[in-house]
mmCIF file of C-alpha atoms in Angstrom:
data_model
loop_
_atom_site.group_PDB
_atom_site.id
_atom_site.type_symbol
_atom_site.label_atom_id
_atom_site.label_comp_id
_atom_site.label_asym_id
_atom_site.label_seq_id
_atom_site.Cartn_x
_atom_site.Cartn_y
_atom_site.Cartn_z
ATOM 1 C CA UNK A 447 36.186 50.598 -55.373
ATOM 2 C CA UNK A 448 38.735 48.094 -53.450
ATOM 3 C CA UNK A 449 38.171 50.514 -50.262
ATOM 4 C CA UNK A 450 34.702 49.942 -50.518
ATOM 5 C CA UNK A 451 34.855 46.338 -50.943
ATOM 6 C CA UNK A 452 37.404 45.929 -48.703
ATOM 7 C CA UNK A 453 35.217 48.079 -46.242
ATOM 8 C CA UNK A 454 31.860 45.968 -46.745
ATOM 9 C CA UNK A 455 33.818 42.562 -46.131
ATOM 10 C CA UNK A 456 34.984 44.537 -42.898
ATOM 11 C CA UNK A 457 31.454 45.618 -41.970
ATOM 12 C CA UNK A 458 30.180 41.831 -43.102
ATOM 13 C CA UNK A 459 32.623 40.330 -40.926
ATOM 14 C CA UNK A 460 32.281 42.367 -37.980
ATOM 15 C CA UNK A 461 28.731 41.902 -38.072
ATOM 16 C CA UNK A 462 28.753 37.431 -38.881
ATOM 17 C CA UNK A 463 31.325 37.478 -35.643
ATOM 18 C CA UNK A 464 29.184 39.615 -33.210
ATOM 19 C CA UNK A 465 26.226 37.418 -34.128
ATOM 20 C CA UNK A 466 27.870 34.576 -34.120
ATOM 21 C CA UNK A 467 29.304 35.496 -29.833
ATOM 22 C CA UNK A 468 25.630 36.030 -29.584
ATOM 23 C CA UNK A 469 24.377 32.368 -30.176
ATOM 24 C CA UNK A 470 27.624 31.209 -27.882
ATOM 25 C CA UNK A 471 26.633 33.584 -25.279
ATOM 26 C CA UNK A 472 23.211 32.997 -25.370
ATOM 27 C CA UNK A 473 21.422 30.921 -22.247
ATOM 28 C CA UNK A 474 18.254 29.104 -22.024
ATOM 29 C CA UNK A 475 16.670 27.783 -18.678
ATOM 30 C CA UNK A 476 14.119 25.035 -18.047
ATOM 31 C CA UNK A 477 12.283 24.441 -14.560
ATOM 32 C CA UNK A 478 11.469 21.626 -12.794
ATOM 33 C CA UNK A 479 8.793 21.734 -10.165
ATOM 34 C CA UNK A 480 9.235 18.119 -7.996
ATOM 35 C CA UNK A 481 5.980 17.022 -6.229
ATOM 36 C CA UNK A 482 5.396 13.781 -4.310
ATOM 37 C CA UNK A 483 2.171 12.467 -3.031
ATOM 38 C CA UNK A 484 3.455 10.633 0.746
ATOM 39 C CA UNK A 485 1.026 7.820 1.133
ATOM 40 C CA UNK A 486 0.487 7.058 4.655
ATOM 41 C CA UNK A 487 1.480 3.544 5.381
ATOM 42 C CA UNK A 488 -0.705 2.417 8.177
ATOM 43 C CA UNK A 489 0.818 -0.125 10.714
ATOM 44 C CA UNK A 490 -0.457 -1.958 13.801
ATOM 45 C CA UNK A 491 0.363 -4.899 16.268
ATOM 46 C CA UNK A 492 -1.824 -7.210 17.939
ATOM 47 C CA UNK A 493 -0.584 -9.226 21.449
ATOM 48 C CA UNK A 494 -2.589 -11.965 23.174
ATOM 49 C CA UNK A 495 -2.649 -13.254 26.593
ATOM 50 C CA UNK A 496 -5.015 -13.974 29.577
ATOM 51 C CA UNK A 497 -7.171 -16.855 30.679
ATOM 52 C CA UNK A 498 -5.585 -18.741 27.034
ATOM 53 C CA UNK A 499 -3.732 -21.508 26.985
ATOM 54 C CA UNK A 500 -0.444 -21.565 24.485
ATOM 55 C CA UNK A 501 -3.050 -23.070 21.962
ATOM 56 C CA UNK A 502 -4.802 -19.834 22.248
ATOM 57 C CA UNK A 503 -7.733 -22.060 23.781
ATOM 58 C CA UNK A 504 -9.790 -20.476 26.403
ATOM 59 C CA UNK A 505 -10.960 -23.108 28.736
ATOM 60 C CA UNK A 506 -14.396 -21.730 30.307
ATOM 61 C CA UNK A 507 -14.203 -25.227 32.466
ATOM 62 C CA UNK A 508 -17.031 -26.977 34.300
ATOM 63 C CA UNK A 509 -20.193 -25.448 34.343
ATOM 64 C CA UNK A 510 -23.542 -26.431 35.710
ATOM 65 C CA UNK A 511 -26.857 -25.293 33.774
ATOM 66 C CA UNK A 512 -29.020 -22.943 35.110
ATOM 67 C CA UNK A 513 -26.224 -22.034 37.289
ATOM 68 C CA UNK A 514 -23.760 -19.221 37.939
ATOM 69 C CA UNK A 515 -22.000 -17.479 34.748
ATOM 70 C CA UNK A 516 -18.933 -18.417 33.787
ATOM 71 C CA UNK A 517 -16.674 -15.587 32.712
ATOM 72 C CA UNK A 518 -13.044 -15.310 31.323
ATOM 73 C CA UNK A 519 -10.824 -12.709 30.110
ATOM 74 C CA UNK A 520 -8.791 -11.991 27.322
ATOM 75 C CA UNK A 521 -5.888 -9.339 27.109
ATOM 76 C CA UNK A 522 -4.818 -7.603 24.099
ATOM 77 C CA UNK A 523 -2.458 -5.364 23.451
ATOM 78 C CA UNK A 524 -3.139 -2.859 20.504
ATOM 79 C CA UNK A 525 -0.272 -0.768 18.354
ATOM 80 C CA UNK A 526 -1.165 1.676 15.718
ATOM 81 C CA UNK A 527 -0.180 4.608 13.823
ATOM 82 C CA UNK A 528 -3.518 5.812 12.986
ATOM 83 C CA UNK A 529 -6.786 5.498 13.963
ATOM 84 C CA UNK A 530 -8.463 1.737 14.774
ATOM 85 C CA UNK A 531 -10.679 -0.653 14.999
ATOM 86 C CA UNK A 532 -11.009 -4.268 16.296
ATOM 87 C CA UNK A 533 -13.223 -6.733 14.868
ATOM 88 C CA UNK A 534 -13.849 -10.891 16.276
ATOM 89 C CA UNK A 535 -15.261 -13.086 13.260
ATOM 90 C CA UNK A 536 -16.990 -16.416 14.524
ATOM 91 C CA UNK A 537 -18.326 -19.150 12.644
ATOM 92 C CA UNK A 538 -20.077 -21.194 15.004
ATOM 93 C CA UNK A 539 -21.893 -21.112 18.596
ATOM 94 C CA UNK A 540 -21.123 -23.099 21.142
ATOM 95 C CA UNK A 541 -21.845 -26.561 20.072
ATOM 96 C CA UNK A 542 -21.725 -30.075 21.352
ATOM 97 C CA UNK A 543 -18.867 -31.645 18.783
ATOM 98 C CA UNK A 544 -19.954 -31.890 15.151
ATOM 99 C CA UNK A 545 -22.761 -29.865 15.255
ATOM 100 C CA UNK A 546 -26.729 -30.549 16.122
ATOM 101 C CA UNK A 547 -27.025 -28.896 19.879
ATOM 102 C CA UNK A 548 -26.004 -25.253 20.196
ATOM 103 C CA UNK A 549 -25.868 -23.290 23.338
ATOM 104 C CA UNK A 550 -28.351 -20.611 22.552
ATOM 105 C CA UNK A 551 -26.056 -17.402 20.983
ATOM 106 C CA UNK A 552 -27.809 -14.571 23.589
ATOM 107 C CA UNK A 553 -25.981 -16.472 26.293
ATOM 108 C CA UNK A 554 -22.700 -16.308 25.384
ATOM 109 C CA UNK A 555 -21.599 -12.408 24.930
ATOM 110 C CA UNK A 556 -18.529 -10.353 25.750
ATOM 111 C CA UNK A 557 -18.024 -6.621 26.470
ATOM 112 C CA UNK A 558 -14.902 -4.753 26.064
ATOM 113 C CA UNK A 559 -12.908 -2.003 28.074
ATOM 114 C CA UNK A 560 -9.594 -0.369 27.831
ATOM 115 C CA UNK A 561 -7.517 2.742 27.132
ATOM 116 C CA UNK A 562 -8.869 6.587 26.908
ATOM 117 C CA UNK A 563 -9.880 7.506 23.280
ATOM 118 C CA UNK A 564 -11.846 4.926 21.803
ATOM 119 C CA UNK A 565 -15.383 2.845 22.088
ATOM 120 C CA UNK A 566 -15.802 -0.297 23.664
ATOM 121 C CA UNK A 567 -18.741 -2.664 23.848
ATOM 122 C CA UNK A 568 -20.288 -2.136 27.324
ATOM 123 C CA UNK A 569 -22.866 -4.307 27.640
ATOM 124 C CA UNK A 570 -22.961 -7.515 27.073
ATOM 125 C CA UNK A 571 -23.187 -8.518 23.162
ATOM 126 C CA UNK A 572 -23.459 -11.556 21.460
ATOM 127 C CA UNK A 573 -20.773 -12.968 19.267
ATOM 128 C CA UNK A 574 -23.586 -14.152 17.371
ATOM 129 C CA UNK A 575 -27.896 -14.219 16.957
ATOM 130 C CA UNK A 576 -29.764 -16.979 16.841
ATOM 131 C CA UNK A 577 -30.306 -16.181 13.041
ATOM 132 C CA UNK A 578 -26.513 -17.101 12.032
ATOM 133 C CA UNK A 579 -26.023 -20.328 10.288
ATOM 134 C CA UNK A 580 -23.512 -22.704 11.310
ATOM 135 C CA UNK A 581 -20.120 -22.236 9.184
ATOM 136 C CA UNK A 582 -21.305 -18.444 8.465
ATOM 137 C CA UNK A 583 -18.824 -16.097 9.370
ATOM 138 C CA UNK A 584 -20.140 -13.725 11.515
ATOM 139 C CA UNK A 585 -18.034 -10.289 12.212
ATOM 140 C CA UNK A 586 -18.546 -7.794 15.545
ATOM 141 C CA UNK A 587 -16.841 -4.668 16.704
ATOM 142 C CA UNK A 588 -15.182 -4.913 19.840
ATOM 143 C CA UNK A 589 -13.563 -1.489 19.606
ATOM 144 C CA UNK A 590 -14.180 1.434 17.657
ATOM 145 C CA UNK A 591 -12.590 4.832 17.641
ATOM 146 C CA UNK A 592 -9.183 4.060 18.740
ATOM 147 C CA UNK A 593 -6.940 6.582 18.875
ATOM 148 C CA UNK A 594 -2.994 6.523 17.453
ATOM 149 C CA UNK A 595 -1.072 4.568 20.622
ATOM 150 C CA UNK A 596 2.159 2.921 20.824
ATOM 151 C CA UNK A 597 0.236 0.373 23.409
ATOM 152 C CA UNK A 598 -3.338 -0.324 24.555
ATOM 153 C CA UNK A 599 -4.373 -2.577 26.733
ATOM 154 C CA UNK A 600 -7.717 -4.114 25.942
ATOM 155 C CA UNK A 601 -9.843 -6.556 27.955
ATOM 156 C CA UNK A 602 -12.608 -8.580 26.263
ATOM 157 C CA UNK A 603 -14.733 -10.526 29.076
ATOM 158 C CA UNK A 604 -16.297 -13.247 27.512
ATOM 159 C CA UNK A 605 -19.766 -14.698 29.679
ATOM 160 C CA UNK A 606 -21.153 -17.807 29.370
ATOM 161 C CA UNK A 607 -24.793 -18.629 31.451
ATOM 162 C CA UNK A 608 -25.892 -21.953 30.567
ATOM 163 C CA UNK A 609 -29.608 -22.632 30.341
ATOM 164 C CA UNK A 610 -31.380 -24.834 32.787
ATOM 165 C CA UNK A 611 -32.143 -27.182 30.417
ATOM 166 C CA UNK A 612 -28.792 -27.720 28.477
ATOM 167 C CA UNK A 613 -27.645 -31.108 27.987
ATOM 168 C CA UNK A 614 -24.466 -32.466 29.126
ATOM 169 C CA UNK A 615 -21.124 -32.601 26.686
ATOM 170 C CA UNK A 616 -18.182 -30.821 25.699
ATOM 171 C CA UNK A 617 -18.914 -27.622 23.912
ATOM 172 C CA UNK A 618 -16.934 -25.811 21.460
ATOM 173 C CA UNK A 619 -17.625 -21.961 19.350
ATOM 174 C CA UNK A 620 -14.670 -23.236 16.960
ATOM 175 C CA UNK A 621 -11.588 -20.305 16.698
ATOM 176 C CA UNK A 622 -12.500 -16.841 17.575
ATOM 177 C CA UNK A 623 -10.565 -14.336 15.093
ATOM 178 C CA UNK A 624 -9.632 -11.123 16.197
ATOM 179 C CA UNK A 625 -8.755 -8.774 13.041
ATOM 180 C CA UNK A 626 -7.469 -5.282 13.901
ATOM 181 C CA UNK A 627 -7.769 -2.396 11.332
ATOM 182 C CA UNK A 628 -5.558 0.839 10.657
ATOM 183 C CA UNK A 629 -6.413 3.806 9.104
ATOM 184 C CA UNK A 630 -10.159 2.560 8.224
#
């Protein structure tokens, strides 16, 4: 009977020791899957120059009513990564200082040009209508559809025809804002 015990504590131990290497040996995995979401970061630059003074004031100078159109340019320079657009926001016409007499808004406009790709404002457009109120900000496209560029050159030519009957003073349309949106 002490073979057979000794035998079964053999057998016992044999079999606790080959499941115990089996636990040690034993592997286990996990997975990882990475994702990332890249976010475009849109960028752009806007330069200014042309017939501005270092004030940024455009001086349209002397004019004469009912006489020839005055007309100045200004030059901007456009940067973007993606696709843009470039917007001017008024709040005023041209008015005599403080307020009360406006040169009508149909006779000052602008029209834009400039690089391939994109949509410019060909004929001549108000920067505002007759409808806008004094103080109201008033927002128009000067260029659509612009395509990714390290550098476009844009030209907006403002025009100014005063009407016969305007009275004499010194006029002001307050600051012209030119916004430029990427990636809209």
């Amino acid at each position: 009977m002490r073979v057979r015990l000794t035998i079964a504590v053999l057998v016992g131990a044999v079999a606790v020791s080959l499941w115990l290497s089996g636990v040690a040996s034993a592997e286990e995995t996990e997975t990882v899957k990475p994702v990332v979401y890249v976010v475009a970061e849109y960028a752009g630059s806007l330069g200014m120059d042309g017939d501005i003074d270092e004030q940024g004031v455009m001086e349209l100078g002397f004019v004469t009513p009912g006489g020839e159109a005055a007309t100045k340019t200004l030059n901007l320079n456009v940067g973007a990564n993606a696709d843009w657009r470039l917007m001017v926001t008024t709040t005023q016409d041209l008015t005599v200082g403080g307020g009360g007499v406006s040169i009508p808004a149909d006779a000052f406009t602008f029209t834009s040009s400039g690089c391939d790709g994109a949509t410019y404002v060909e004929s001549d457009t108000p920067f505002r209508t007759s409808g806008d109120s004094a103080g109201e900000q008033v927002t128009v496209d000067v260029v659509t559809g612009g395509p990714q560029t390290d550098g476009c050159g844009v030209d907006v030519v403002y025009r100014l025809e005063v009407p016969a009957a305007q009275p004499e003073g010194y006029y002001s349309a307050g600051d012209h804002v030119y916004t430029l949106v990427v990636g809209d």
